[in-house]
Amino acid sequence: MIDYHFDWSVIARNSDKLIDALILGLWLAVVSLAIGSVIGLLAAYARVSGKWWLSRPVWLYVEFIRCTPLLLLIFLIYFGLPEFDISFLNKTQSFVVSLSLYAGAYMSEVFRAGLASIPKQYVEAAKAIGLRPWQRQAYVILPVMFRITLPSISNNLISLFKDTSLAAAIAVPELTFTARQINANTFRVMEVWLTASALYLVTAYLIAILLRLLERRYAAIR
Amino acid sequence: MTDQPLLQATAVHKSFGDVEVLKGIDLTVRQGQVVSLIGASGSGKTTFLRCVNLLEEHDGGEILLDGDPIGYRDIGGKRRRLSEAKVSAQRARIGMVFQQFNLFPHLTAGDNVMLGLTKVLGKSKAEAREIAGHWLGRVGLAERRDHYPYQLSGGQQQRVAIARAVAMQPRLLLFDEVTSALDPELVAEVLGVMHALADAGMTMLLVSHEMLFVRDVSHHVVFLDKGRIAQQGRPADVFDNPENERLRSFLGRFHGLFGRASAAS
Ligand SMILES: Nc1ncnc2c1ncn2[C@@H]1O[C@H](COP(=O)(O)OP(=O)(O)O)[C@@H](O)[C@H]1O
Ligand SMILES: [Mg+2]
C-alpha cells in the first residue's frame, strides 16, 4: 500500500463507461421510486381502509420487505420468478421489480403517516364546498400530503440511489458493477473505487440539494 | 308553498357517545333572514351548525333545506343516511365559514375560490376566474388573488374564506365564530363583509360572540343553553328583555353592553 502509485489515466480512459453506469443507477432509482410511490400510495390507502382483508395482506407485505435484506429480495425475484415460468424479465427489469417492491413498502409508511397528519380542518373545508370523496382526495388531501411528505420522499430517493449498487450482484451494469469490471481488467483498485465512491457521493449530494430547493418552494406553501 | 322556510329544523338531537349535546332543537330560517345563535361555550352551537352542513350526523329529528330532508331519508319507516355523493350535493347548497379559516394551504386565494366552482358546479375555468375575481373584489382582496394563505393576515384569510363560500351561491351561509381567532384590530373588516352580505339579502345562520354585531345584523336571535333553546326572538327582545335567568347571566358577562342584563348581574 505504501508503494501504491496512483495512475488516474485508467479513469480517463473509462470515463464514458462510468458516466453511463452512473446514469443507469440514477434511472433505476427514479423509476423504482415512481413505481414504489404508486404501490406505496395504494398500500397506504389499504392500511387506513379499516378493512382487514385489505390492510392485513398489505401489513404482511410491508413487514416482509422491511425485515428482509434487499439483496435477498433481488435474488428471490431474479432467480425465483423464472421457476414459475416468469422469464420475460431481463436482469435490469428484474432489479427494477425488486427495488420497486422495496420502495413501495417504505413509501407506504411515509404516505400512511402523511395521510394521518393532514389537518382535519382542510378535509372539512373540502366537504363544506361540496367536493365528493374522490375529489377531496385528488384536489386537497393528496396535494397537501405530497408537500408534507416531500422531505421523506427525498431521503428515500437518495437511499434508493445508493441501493442500486446491489444490482451489481446480478450483473446489471450500473456503477458498482462497472467499477468492479474496470478493476478486474486494470487492477487499479484505489483509483476505481475512490472514483466510484466520489461519483455516488457527489450525485447523492446533488440530488439532496435539488430536492431541498423543491422542498423550499413547496414548504412555504404550508 | 311560497312561505316555505329555507331551513327548518325540528327536534334535532345529537349525542357524542353518552353525552347528549343537542336536546331537541327547533329552528326556522326564512329566505333573506339573518339568524344568530348565542350561548355559552359548550352549549352546542357549533354542533348544530355542523349538523346542518352534514359534518356531523344528527341522530334524531329532521333538518329540511327548501323542504328536502338533509342527510337522511325515510325508507319504509327506516331512517337511512344518504349516499356520500348525495350528501356532497346537499353540502354544495350550504356554505360554511369556519373559525380557523381552513383555506386550502396549497392554493392561492383565487384558486381557493375557484376550486368548488370548477369541480363542484362544473363551471369553465374562465367563468370561475371571473366569479372568483368578482367575489374577491367584494371582500376587498382583488389584489391578493395570487397570494397563498400563508402570505395573508388572519382577517384577509377569513375574507377569502367568505368569498370561497359565497361564490358557490349557496342557499344558506353558516358562520361559526368567524372572528374568534382574529386579532382584535382585524375583527371589524370581517364583520363589515358579513354585514354587507346580510344587507345584500344573503340568508345566514351565524354563531358569534360579537354581541353588538349580532344585535345589529340579526332578524332573529336564539339563545342556546346546554343543548336547548332557552329563549329566542327579535334582537331587541332577547337583549333588552332577557326573561330567561341563564340568558341574563350570559349577557351580563359582556361588560354592561346591555342595560337590563348588566343590572341583573
Ligand atoms: N366530536 C366530539 N366528540 C365528543 N364531544 C364533542 C364533540 N364535539 C363537541 N363535543 C361536545 O359537545 C358539546 C357542545 O360543543 P359545541 O357544539 O362545540 O359547543 P359550542 O360551539 O356552543 O361551544 C361540548 O360539551 C363538547 O365538548
Ligand atoms: Mg363553537
Short mmCIF file of C-alpha atoms and ligand atoms in Angstrom, two decimals:
data_model
loop_
_atom_site.label_atom_id
_atom_site.label_comp_id
_atom_site.label_asym_id
_atom_site.label_seq_id
_atom_site.Cartn_x
_atom_site.Cartn_y
_atom_site.Cartn_z
CA MET A 1 0.00 0.00 0.00
CA ILE A 2 2.74 2.42 0.88
CA ASP A 3 4.31 1.90 -2.52
CA TYR A 4 0.98 2.35 -4.29
CA HIS A 5 1.38 4.63 -7.28
CA PHE A 6 -1.77 6.32 -8.44
CA ASP A 7 -2.43 6.22 -12.15
CA TRP A 8 -5.59 8.16 -12.89
CA SER A 9 -5.40 7.62 -16.65
CA VAL A 10 -7.45 4.47 -16.16
CA ILE A 11 -10.35 6.64 -15.05
CA ALA A 12 -9.99 8.97 -18.01
CA ARG A 13 -9.94 6.02 -20.39
CA ASN A 14 -13.11 4.56 -18.86
CA SER A 15 -14.97 7.77 -18.13
CA ASP A 16 -17.68 7.06 -20.71
CA LYS A 17 -18.48 3.71 -19.17
CA LEU A 18 -18.56 5.16 -15.66
CA ILE A 19 -20.86 8.01 -16.64
CA ASP A 20 -23.23 5.63 -18.44
CA ALA A 21 -23.24 3.38 -15.39
CA LEU A 22 -23.97 6.32 -13.11
CA ILE A 23 -26.87 7.41 -15.28
CA LEU A 24 -28.27 3.87 -15.31
CA GLY A 25 -28.13 3.80 -11.50
CA LEU A 26 -29.94 7.11 -11.24
CA TRP A 27 -32.54 5.94 -13.71
CA LEU A 28 -33.10 2.72 -11.77
CA ALA A 29 -33.60 4.71 -8.57
CA VAL A 30 -36.00 7.21 -10.12
CA VAL A 31 -38.11 4.57 -11.89
CA SER A 32 -38.26 2.44 -8.76
CA LEU A 33 -39.26 5.44 -6.67
CA ALA A 34 -42.03 6.25 -9.16
CA ILE A 35 -43.41 2.71 -9.24
CA GLY A 36 -42.80 2.36 -5.50
CA SER A 37 -44.78 5.54 -4.86
CA VAL A 38 -47.79 4.17 -6.71
CA ILE A 39 -47.55 0.89 -4.80
CA GLY A 40 -46.95 2.81 -1.58
CA LEU A 41 -49.96 5.04 -2.07
CA LEU A 42 -52.28 2.11 -2.79
CA ALA A 43 -50.81 0.26 0.18
CA ALA A 44 -51.25 3.28 2.44
CA TYR A 45 -54.92 3.56 1.46
CA ALA A 46 -55.33 -0.16 2.06
CA ARG A 47 -53.78 0.22 5.52
CA VAL A 48 -56.17 3.02 6.52
CA SER A 49 -59.22 1.46 4.82
CA GLY A 50 -60.36 -0.22 8.00
CA LYS A 51 -60.99 -3.44 6.06
CA TRP A 52 -58.91 -6.24 7.48
CA TRP A 53 -58.81 -8.22 4.24
CA LEU A 54 -57.11 -5.23 2.65
CA SER A 55 -54.93 -4.00 5.48
CA ARG A 56 -53.67 -7.40 6.72
CA PRO A 57 -52.05 -8.61 3.48
CA VAL A 58 -50.53 -5.18 2.97
CA TRP A 59 -49.20 -5.18 6.51
CA LEU A 60 -47.62 -8.57 5.80
CA TYR A 61 -46.02 -7.25 2.62
CA VAL A 62 -44.60 -4.19 4.37
CA GLU A 63 -43.22 -6.19 7.28
CA PHE A 64 -41.75 -8.83 4.99
CA ILE A 65 -39.89 -6.22 2.96
CA ARG A 66 -38.72 -4.30 5.98
CA CYS A 67 -37.38 -7.37 7.75
CA THR A 68 -35.67 -8.99 4.77
CA PRO A 69 -32.32 -7.88 3.32
CA LEU A 70 -32.79 -6.17 -0.02
CA LEU A 71 -30.15 -8.41 -1.63
CA LEU A 72 -32.23 -11.44 -0.75
CA LEU A 73 -35.28 -9.90 -2.39
CA ILE A 74 -33.20 -9.21 -5.52
CA PHE A 75 -32.09 -12.87 -5.69
CA LEU A 76 -35.58 -14.11 -4.92
CA ILE A 77 -37.07 -12.18 -7.82
CA TYR A 78 -34.19 -12.77 -10.23
CA PHE A 79 -33.74 -16.50 -9.64
CA GLY A 80 -37.17 -17.28 -8.23
CA LEU A 81 -39.60 -15.90 -10.80
CA PRO A 82 -38.22 -17.96 -13.74
CA GLU A 83 -39.04 -21.07 -11.68
CA PHE A 84 -42.67 -20.04 -12.12
CA ASP A 85 -42.16 -19.55 -15.84
CA ILE A 86 -41.96 -15.82 -15.45
CA SER A 87 -38.83 -15.36 -17.52
CA PHE A 88 -39.58 -12.44 -19.80
CA LEU A 89 -37.76 -10.03 -17.48
CA ASN A 90 -34.16 -9.21 -18.23
CA LYS A 91 -31.88 -8.63 -15.27
CA THR A 92 -32.35 -4.86 -15.27
CA GLN A 93 -36.12 -5.19 -15.33
CA SER A 94 -35.97 -7.85 -12.66
CA PHE A 95 -33.96 -5.46 -10.50
CA VAL A 96 -36.50 -2.68 -11.06
CA VAL A 97 -39.23 -5.04 -9.86
CA SER A 98 -37.27 -5.79 -6.69
CA LEU A 99 -36.34 -2.21 -5.94
CA SER A 100 -39.90 -1.01 -6.65
CA LEU A 101 -41.38 -3.56 -4.25
CA TYR A 102 -38.79 -2.50 -1.71
CA ALA A 103 -39.51 1.20 -2.25
CA GLY A 104 -43.26 0.53 -2.14
CA ALA A 105 -43.07 -0.84 1.38
CA TYR A 106 -41.15 2.15 2.67
CA MET A 107 -43.24 4.67 0.75
CA SER A 108 -46.42 3.13 2.14
CA GLU A 109 -45.21 4.02 5.62
CA VAL A 110 -44.32 7.53 4.50
CA PHE A 111 -47.75 8.05 2.93
CA ARG A 112 -49.61 6.46 5.80
CA ALA A 113 -48.01 8.91 8.21
CA GLY A 114 -48.65 11.70 5.71
CA LEU A 115 -52.34 10.89 5.37
CA ALA A 116 -52.69 10.68 9.14
CA SER A 117 -51.10 14.11 9.57
CA ILE A 118 -53.41 16.04 7.24
CA PRO A 119 -55.21 18.55 9.44
CA LYS A 120 -58.89 17.64 9.68
CA GLN A 121 -59.89 21.23 9.01
CA TYR A 122 -58.81 21.05 5.37
CA VAL A 123 -60.90 17.96 4.80
CA GLU A 124 -63.90 19.66 6.38
CA ALA A 125 -63.42 22.76 4.23
CA ALA A 126 -63.34 20.47 1.20
CA LYS A 127 -66.55 18.79 2.34
CA ALA A 128 -68.17 22.14 3.02
CA ILE A 129 -67.81 23.31 -0.58
CA GLY A 130 -69.39 20.06 -1.74
CA LEU A 131 -66.41 18.12 -3.09
CA ARG A 132 -67.08 14.40 -3.42
CA PRO A 133 -64.86 11.91 -1.60
CA TRP A 134 -62.53 11.21 -4.53
CA GLN A 135 -62.36 14.93 -5.35
CA ARG A 136 -61.33 15.67 -1.78
CA GLN A 137 -58.54 13.15 -2.19
CA ALA A 138 -57.41 14.41 -5.58
CA TYR A 139 -57.60 18.16 -5.07
CA VAL A 140 -56.94 18.63 -1.38
CA ILE A 141 -55.65 15.63 0.56
CA LEU A 142 -53.04 14.31 -1.87
CA PRO A 143 -51.54 17.70 -2.81
CA VAL A 144 -51.23 18.65 0.85
CA MET A 145 -49.82 15.23 1.73
CA PHE A 146 -47.28 15.48 -1.08
CA ARG A 147 -45.97 18.71 0.42
CA ILE A 148 -45.87 17.29 3.93
CA THR A 149 -44.01 14.14 2.85
CA LEU A 150 -41.60 15.72 0.38
CA PRO A 151 -38.60 15.58 2.76
CA SER A 152 -39.17 11.85 3.39
CA ILE A 153 -39.57 11.21 -0.33
CA SER A 154 -36.24 12.95 -0.92
CA ASN A 155 -34.49 10.81 1.67
CA ASN A 156 -35.94 7.69 0.09
CA LEU A 157 -34.68 8.68 -3.35
CA ILE A 158 -31.14 9.08 -2.00
CA SER A 159 -31.31 5.73 -0.21
CA LEU A 160 -32.64 4.01 -3.32
CA PHE A 161 -29.89 5.53 -5.43
CA LYS A 162 -27.27 4.07 -3.10
CA ASP A 163 -29.14 0.74 -3.05
CA THR A 164 -28.84 0.45 -6.82
CA SER A 165 -25.26 -0.73 -6.13
CA LEU A 166 -26.80 -4.07 -5.12
CA ALA A 167 -27.79 -4.62 -8.74
CA ALA A 168 -24.12 -5.49 -9.26
CA ALA A 169 -24.94 -8.83 -7.65
CA ILE A 170 -26.99 -9.84 -10.70
CA ALA A 171 -24.63 -8.17 -13.18
CA VAL A 172 -26.71 -5.12 -14.02
CA PRO A 173 -24.12 -2.72 -15.48
CA GLU A 174 -24.61 0.10 -13.01
CA LEU A 175 -21.78 1.96 -11.30
CA THR A 176 -20.62 -0.64 -8.79
CA PHE A 177 -20.67 -3.47 -11.31
CA THR A 178 -18.87 -1.36 -13.90
CA ALA A 179 -16.26 -0.24 -11.40
CA ARG A 180 -15.59 -3.86 -10.49
CA GLN A 181 -15.19 -4.77 -14.13
CA ILE A 182 -12.73 -1.98 -14.78
CA ASN A 183 -10.93 -3.00 -11.64
CA ALA A 184 -10.73 -6.59 -12.79
CA ASN A 185 -9.29 -5.56 -16.12
CA THR A 186 -6.82 -2.96 -14.90
CA PHE A 187 -6.06 -3.80 -11.27
CA ARG A 188 -6.22 -0.09 -10.44
CA VAL A 189 -8.01 -0.81 -7.17
CA MET A 190 -7.79 2.55 -5.43
CA GLU A 191 -8.42 4.74 -8.45
CA VAL A 192 -11.51 2.85 -9.48
CA TRP A 193 -13.16 2.50 -6.09
CA LEU A 194 -12.30 6.02 -4.99
CA THR A 195 -13.79 7.34 -8.21
CA ALA A 196 -16.93 5.26 -7.83
CA SER A 197 -17.34 6.45 -4.25
CA ALA A 198 -16.87 10.05 -5.28
CA LEU A 199 -19.47 9.67 -8.03
CA TYR A 200 -22.01 8.24 -5.57
CA LEU A 201 -21.27 10.96 -3.07
CA VAL A 202 -21.44 13.88 -5.47
CA THR A 203 -24.61 12.58 -7.13
CA ALA A 204 -26.39 11.92 -3.85
CA TYR A 205 -25.39 15.35 -2.67
CA LEU A 206 -26.67 16.99 -5.85
CA ILE A 207 -29.98 15.14 -5.52
CA ALA A 208 -30.22 16.37 -1.95
CA ILE A 209 -29.62 19.98 -2.96
CA LEU A 210 -32.07 19.80 -5.84
CA LEU A 211 -34.79 18.33 -3.66
CA ARG A 212 -34.06 20.84 -0.91
CA LEU A 213 -34.82 23.57 -3.43
CA LEU A 214 -38.05 21.84 -4.38
CA GLU A 215 -38.96 21.48 -0.71
CA ARG A 216 -38.30 25.15 -0.07
CA ARG A 217 -40.56 26.09 -2.94
CA TYR A 218 -43.40 23.99 -1.57
CA ALA A 219 -42.73 24.11 2.16
CA ALA A 220 -43.51 27.83 2.17
CA ILE A 221 -47.00 26.98 0.97
CA ARG A 222 -47.93 25.10 4.12
CA MET B 1 -95.78 26.86 -0.51
CA THR B 2 -94.28 30.31 -1.12
CA ASP B 3 -93.97 30.63 2.62
CA GLN B 4 -91.84 27.52 2.95
CA PRO B 5 -88.89 28.21 5.27
CA LEU B 6 -85.47 27.92 3.72
CA LEU B 7 -84.21 25.94 6.68
CA GLN B 8 -86.43 24.13 9.12
CA ALA B 9 -85.01 22.09 11.95
CA THR B 10 -87.38 20.03 14.04
CA ALA B 11 -86.46 18.29 17.29
CA VAL B 12 -82.82 17.85 16.30
CA HIS B 13 -80.94 15.56 18.66
CA LYS B 14 -77.25 14.79 18.70
CA SER B 15 -75.17 12.77 21.14
CA PHE B 16 -71.47 12.11 21.32
CA GLY B 17 -71.34 8.72 22.99
CA ASP B 18 -73.42 9.04 26.15
CA VAL B 19 -73.37 12.82 26.15
CA GLU B 20 -76.42 14.42 24.61
CA VAL B 21 -75.23 17.71 23.15
CA LEU B 22 -78.39 18.79 21.28
CA LYS B 23 -81.60 18.01 23.12
CA GLY B 24 -84.27 18.82 20.59
CA ILE B 25 -83.60 21.98 18.59
CA ASP B 26 -86.48 23.59 16.65
CA LEU B 27 -85.33 26.40 14.46
CA THR B 28 -86.59 28.14 11.34
CA VAL B 29 -84.66 30.35 8.95
CA ARG B 30 -86.55 32.15 6.19
CA GLN B 31 -85.16 33.33 2.90
CA GLY B 32 -83.14 36.51 3.38
CA GLN B 33 -83.11 36.24 7.16
CA VAL B 34 -80.09 36.51 9.43
CA VAL B 35 -80.47 34.22 12.42
CA SER B 36 -77.87 34.21 15.17
CA LEU B 37 -77.08 31.56 17.75
CA ILE B 38 -75.63 32.79 21.02
CA GLY B 39 -74.79 30.90 24.16
CA ALA B 40 -72.01 29.84 26.46
CA SER B 41 -69.11 27.74 25.27
CA GLY B 42 -70.15 24.10 25.06
CA SER B 43 -73.85 24.84 24.66
CA GLY B 44 -73.93 23.08 21.25
CA LYS B 45 -73.83 25.99 18.77
CA THR B 46 -71.01 24.56 16.65
CA THR B 47 -72.53 21.09 16.75
CA PHE B 48 -75.83 22.41 15.43
CA LEU B 49 -74.17 24.22 12.52
CA ARG B 50 -72.16 21.09 11.73
CA CYS B 51 -75.35 19.02 11.66
CA VAL B 52 -76.90 21.46 9.21
CA ASN B 53 -73.85 21.14 6.95
CA LEU B 54 -73.68 17.37 7.43
CA LEU B 55 -70.25 17.45 9.04
CA GLU B 56 -71.97 15.66 11.92
CA GLU B 57 -74.78 13.15 11.62
CA HIS B 58 -77.73 14.19 13.78
CA ASP B 59 -79.30 11.17 15.37
CA GLY B 60 -82.85 12.40 15.87
CA GLY B 61 -85.24 14.90 14.38
CA GLU B 62 -85.22 16.40 10.95
CA ILE B 63 -83.50 19.21 9.10
CA LEU B 64 -85.19 20.45 5.93
CA LEU B 65 -83.48 22.67 3.36
CA ASP B 66 -86.05 24.05 0.94
CA GLY B 67 -88.28 21.22 2.10
CA ASP B 68 -85.71 18.48 1.39
CA PRO B 69 -84.54 16.41 4.34
CA ILE B 70 -80.81 16.89 4.90
CA GLY B 71 -78.58 13.82 5.33
CA TYR B 72 -81.31 11.24 5.68
CA ARG B 73 -84.38 9.87 4.05
CA ASP B 74 -87.06 7.53 5.14
CA ILE B 75 -87.17 4.12 3.51
CA GLY B 76 -90.13 2.12 4.72
CA GLY B 77 -90.16 3.91 8.06
CA LYS B 78 -86.40 3.37 8.49
CA ARG B 79 -84.04 6.32 8.76
CA ARG B 80 -81.25 5.90 6.22
CA ARG B 81 -78.14 8.03 5.69
CA LEU B 82 -77.90 9.36 2.14
CA SER B 83 -75.00 8.30 -0.06
CA GLU B 84 -71.82 10.36 0.09
CA ALA B 85 -72.50 11.71 -3.39
CA LYS B 86 -75.94 12.97 -2.34
CA VAL B 87 -74.56 14.35 0.90
CA SER B 88 -71.88 16.21 -1.08
CA ALA B 89 -74.53 17.66 -3.38
CA GLN B 90 -76.54 18.88 -0.39
CA ARG B 91 -73.46 20.44 1.18
CA ALA B 92 -72.84 22.38 -2.03
CA ARG B 93 -76.12 24.24 -1.41
CA ILE B 94 -74.92 25.40 2.00
CA GLY B 95 -71.79 27.48 2.55
CA MET B 96 -69.77 27.35 5.73
CA VAL B 97 -67.12 29.65 7.13
CA PHE B 98 -65.02 28.29 9.97
CA GLN B 99 -63.35 29.82 12.99
CA GLN B 100 -59.90 28.79 11.74
CA PHE B 101 -60.45 29.93 8.11
CA ASN B 102 -59.43 26.48 6.76
CA LEU B 103 -58.17 27.82 3.45
CA PHE B 104 -56.51 25.17 1.32
CA PRO B 105 -52.83 25.83 2.03
CA HIS B 106 -51.53 24.74 -1.36
CA LEU B 107 -53.82 27.03 -3.38
CA THR B 108 -53.75 30.77 -3.93
CA ALA B 109 -56.65 32.92 -2.77
CA GLY B 110 -58.06 32.85 -6.30
CA ASP B 111 -57.70 29.08 -6.63
CA ASN B 112 -59.29 28.56 -3.22
CA VAL B 113 -62.39 30.31 -4.52
CA MET B 114 -62.27 28.62 -7.93
CA LEU B 115 -61.94 25.00 -6.75
CA GLY B 116 -65.59 24.49 -5.88
CA LEU B 117 -66.78 26.49 -8.87
CA THR B 118 -64.97 24.27 -11.37
CA LYS B 119 -65.09 20.88 -9.63
CA VAL B 120 -68.48 21.02 -7.92
CA LEU B 121 -70.52 23.41 -10.05
CA GLY B 122 -68.76 22.40 -13.28
CA LYS B 123 -68.07 25.94 -14.43
CA SER B 124 -65.38 26.63 -17.01
CA LYS B 125 -62.01 27.95 -15.83
CA ALA B 126 -62.69 31.30 -17.45
CA GLU B 127 -66.09 31.70 -15.85
CA ALA B 128 -64.80 30.55 -12.46
CA ARG B 129 -61.93 33.03 -12.70
CA GLU B 130 -64.37 35.82 -13.33
CA ILE B 131 -66.63 34.85 -10.45
CA ALA B 132 -63.63 34.48 -8.11
CA GLY B 133 -62.39 37.90 -9.18
CA HIS B 134 -65.80 39.40 -8.51
CA TRP B 135 -66.09 37.99 -5.01
CA LEU B 136 -62.50 38.68 -4.03
CA GLY B 137 -63.22 42.24 -5.10
CA ARG B 138 -66.38 42.32 -2.98
CA VAL B 139 -64.38 41.33 0.11
CA GLY B 140 -61.70 43.89 -0.77
CA LEU B 141 -58.98 41.47 -1.84
CA ALA B 142 -58.83 41.80 -5.61
CA GLU B 143 -55.08 42.43 -5.47
CA ARG B 144 -54.43 39.36 -3.34
CA ARG B 145 -55.78 36.69 -5.65
CA ASP B 146 -52.34 35.23 -6.38
CA HIS B 147 -51.28 35.17 -2.74
CA TYR B 148 -51.08 31.92 -0.82
CA PRO B 149 -52.86 31.74 2.55
CA TYR B 150 -49.58 31.97 4.46
CA GLN B 151 -48.97 35.33 2.79
CA LEU B 152 -52.23 36.78 4.11
CA SER B 153 -53.23 38.15 7.51
CA GLY B 154 -55.87 36.32 9.51
CA GLY B 155 -58.51 38.86 8.56
CA GLN B 156 -57.63 38.57 4.88
CA GLN B 157 -57.69 34.76 5.05
CA GLN B 158 -61.11 34.87 6.65
CA ARG B 159 -62.38 37.21 3.95
CA VAL B 160 -61.07 34.82 1.28
CA ALA B 161 -62.88 32.02 3.10
CA ILE B 162 -66.09 34.04 2.97
CA ALA B 163 -65.56 34.70 -0.75
CA ARG B 164 -64.96 30.98 -1.28
CA ALA B 165 -68.25 30.12 0.45
CA VAL B 166 -70.43 32.81 -1.08
CA ALA B 167 -69.06 32.37 -4.62
CA MET B 168 -70.80 28.99 -4.70
CA GLN B 169 -74.13 30.86 -4.49
CA PRO B 170 -75.35 28.74 -1.61
CA ARG B 171 -78.92 28.94 -0.40
CA LEU B 172 -77.66 29.41 3.12
CA LEU B 173 -74.38 30.61 4.65
CA LEU B 174 -73.20 29.30 8.02
CA PHE B 175 -70.67 31.25 10.09
CA ASP B 176 -69.12 29.66 13.17
CA GLU B 177 -67.41 32.25 15.35
CA VAL B 178 -65.51 33.50 12.34
CA THR B 179 -63.84 36.36 14.22
CA SER B 180 -62.83 34.47 17.35
CA ALA B 181 -59.38 33.53 16.07
CA LEU B 182 -58.59 37.04 14.86
CA ASP B 183 -56.54 39.79 16.43
CA PRO B 184 -58.94 42.47 17.70
CA GLU B 185 -57.91 45.02 15.08
CA LEU B 186 -58.85 42.57 12.29
CA VAL B 187 -62.35 41.78 13.54
CA ALA B 188 -64.04 44.82 12.04
CA GLU B 189 -63.02 44.10 8.43
CA VAL B 190 -64.58 40.63 8.61
CA LEU B 191 -67.76 41.80 10.33
CA GLY B 192 -68.02 44.52 7.69
CA VAL B 193 -68.02 41.91 4.92
CA MET B 194 -70.66 39.87 6.74
CA HIS B 195 -72.80 42.94 7.23
CA ALA B 196 -72.61 43.75 3.53
CA LEU B 197 -73.70 40.21 2.68
CA ALA B 198 -76.65 40.47 5.07
CA ASP B 199 -77.64 43.79 3.52
CA ALA B 200 -77.48 42.15 0.09
CA GLY B 201 -80.14 39.69 1.23
CA MET B 202 -77.98 36.61 1.87
CA THR B 203 -79.64 34.10 4.17
CA MET B 204 -77.31 33.50 7.09
CA LEU B 205 -77.17 31.39 10.23
CA LEU B 206 -74.36 32.51 12.44
CA VAL B 207 -72.70 31.87 15.75
CA SER B 208 -70.89 34.81 17.26
CA HIS B 209 -69.75 36.35 20.49
CA GLU B 210 -69.69 39.81 18.93
CA MET B 211 -72.92 40.83 20.65
CA LEU B 212 -73.21 44.34 19.22
CA PHE B 213 -72.83 42.91 15.74
CA VAL B 214 -75.35 40.15 16.43
CA ARG B 215 -77.83 42.64 17.74
CA ASP B 216 -77.28 44.93 14.79
CA VAL B 217 -77.39 42.40 11.96
CA SER B 218 -79.84 39.72 13.09
CA HIS B 219 -83.52 39.37 12.38
CA HIS B 220 -83.82 36.65 14.95
CA VAL B 221 -81.62 35.64 17.88
CA VAL B 222 -81.58 32.22 19.51
CA PHE B 223 -80.05 31.64 22.93
CA LEU B 224 -78.81 28.11 23.35
CA ASP B 225 -78.25 26.70 26.81
CA LYS B 226 -76.90 23.19 27.36
CA GLY B 227 -78.29 21.87 24.11
CA ARG B 228 -81.70 23.50 24.38
CA ILE B 229 -83.16 26.74 23.14
CA ALA B 230 -83.76 28.75 26.30
CA GLN B 231 -85.05 31.92 24.68
CA GLN B 232 -85.41 33.33 21.18
CA GLY B 233 -86.91 36.30 19.48
CA ARG B 234 -86.14 39.64 17.90
CA PRO B 235 -82.77 41.10 18.95
CA ALA B 236 -84.43 43.83 20.96
CA ASP B 237 -86.45 41.30 22.97
CA VAL B 238 -83.55 38.96 23.59
CA PHE B 239 -81.02 41.63 24.51
CA ASP B 240 -83.25 44.13 26.32
CA ASN B 241 -85.78 41.83 27.93
CA PRO B 242 -83.92 38.62 28.78
CA GLU B 243 -86.61 36.69 30.65
CA ASN B 244 -84.50 33.60 30.97
CA GLU B 245 -82.31 33.62 34.06
CA ARG B 246 -79.37 31.98 32.31
CA LEU B 247 -79.61 34.37 29.36
CA ARG B 248 -79.47 37.27 31.82
CA SER B 249 -76.31 35.98 33.41
CA PHE B 250 -74.82 35.14 29.97
CA LEU B 251 -75.42 38.68 28.72
CA GLY B 252 -74.11 40.06 31.99
CA ARG B 253 -70.68 38.82 31.02
CA PHE B 254 -70.47 41.27 28.18
CA HIS B 255 -69.27 44.16 30.31
CA GLY B 256 -72.51 46.02 30.69
CA LEU B 257 -73.19 46.30 26.99
CA PHE B 258 -76.85 45.63 27.64
CA GLY B 259 -78.91 47.70 30.01
CA ARG B 260 -81.01 45.27 31.99
CA ALA B 261 -78.63 42.39 31.69
CA SER B 262 -75.86 44.28 33.43
CA ALA B 263 -78.21 45.46 36.12
CA ALA B 264 -79.19 41.86 36.79
CA SER B 265 -75.66 40.56 37.19
N1 LIG C 1 -66.52 15.33 18.23
C1 LIG C 1 -66.96 15.44 19.53
N2 LIG C 1 -66.82 14.38 20.34
C2 LIG C 1 -67.26 14.47 21.63
N3 LIG C 1 -67.80 15.56 22.18
C3 LIG C 1 -67.94 16.64 21.41
C4 LIG C 1 -67.52 16.64 20.04
N4 LIG C 1 -67.77 17.86 19.52
C5 LIG C 1 -68.33 18.59 20.50
N5 LIG C 1 -68.42 17.86 21.65
C6 LIG C 1 -69.03 18.32 22.91
O1 LIG C 1 -70.29 18.81 22.63
C7 LIG C 1 -70.58 19.94 23.44
C8 LIG C 1 -71.01 21.09 22.57
O2 LIG C 1 -69.92 21.52 21.81
P1 LIG C 1 -70.01 22.67 20.74
O3 LIG C 1 -71.12 22.38 19.83
O4 LIG C 1 -68.66 22.82 20.16
O5 LIG C 1 -70.36 23.92 21.65
P2 LIG C 1 -70.24 25.47 21.32
O6 LIG C 1 -69.93 25.63 19.88
O7 LIG C 1 -71.53 26.04 21.72
O8 LIG C 1 -69.13 25.97 22.19
C9 LIG C 1 -69.33 20.23 24.25
O9 LIG C 1 -69.53 19.69 25.54
C10 LIG C 1 -68.27 19.48 23.52
O10 LIG C 1 -67.30 19.04 24.42
MG MG C 2 -68.21 26.53 18.99
#
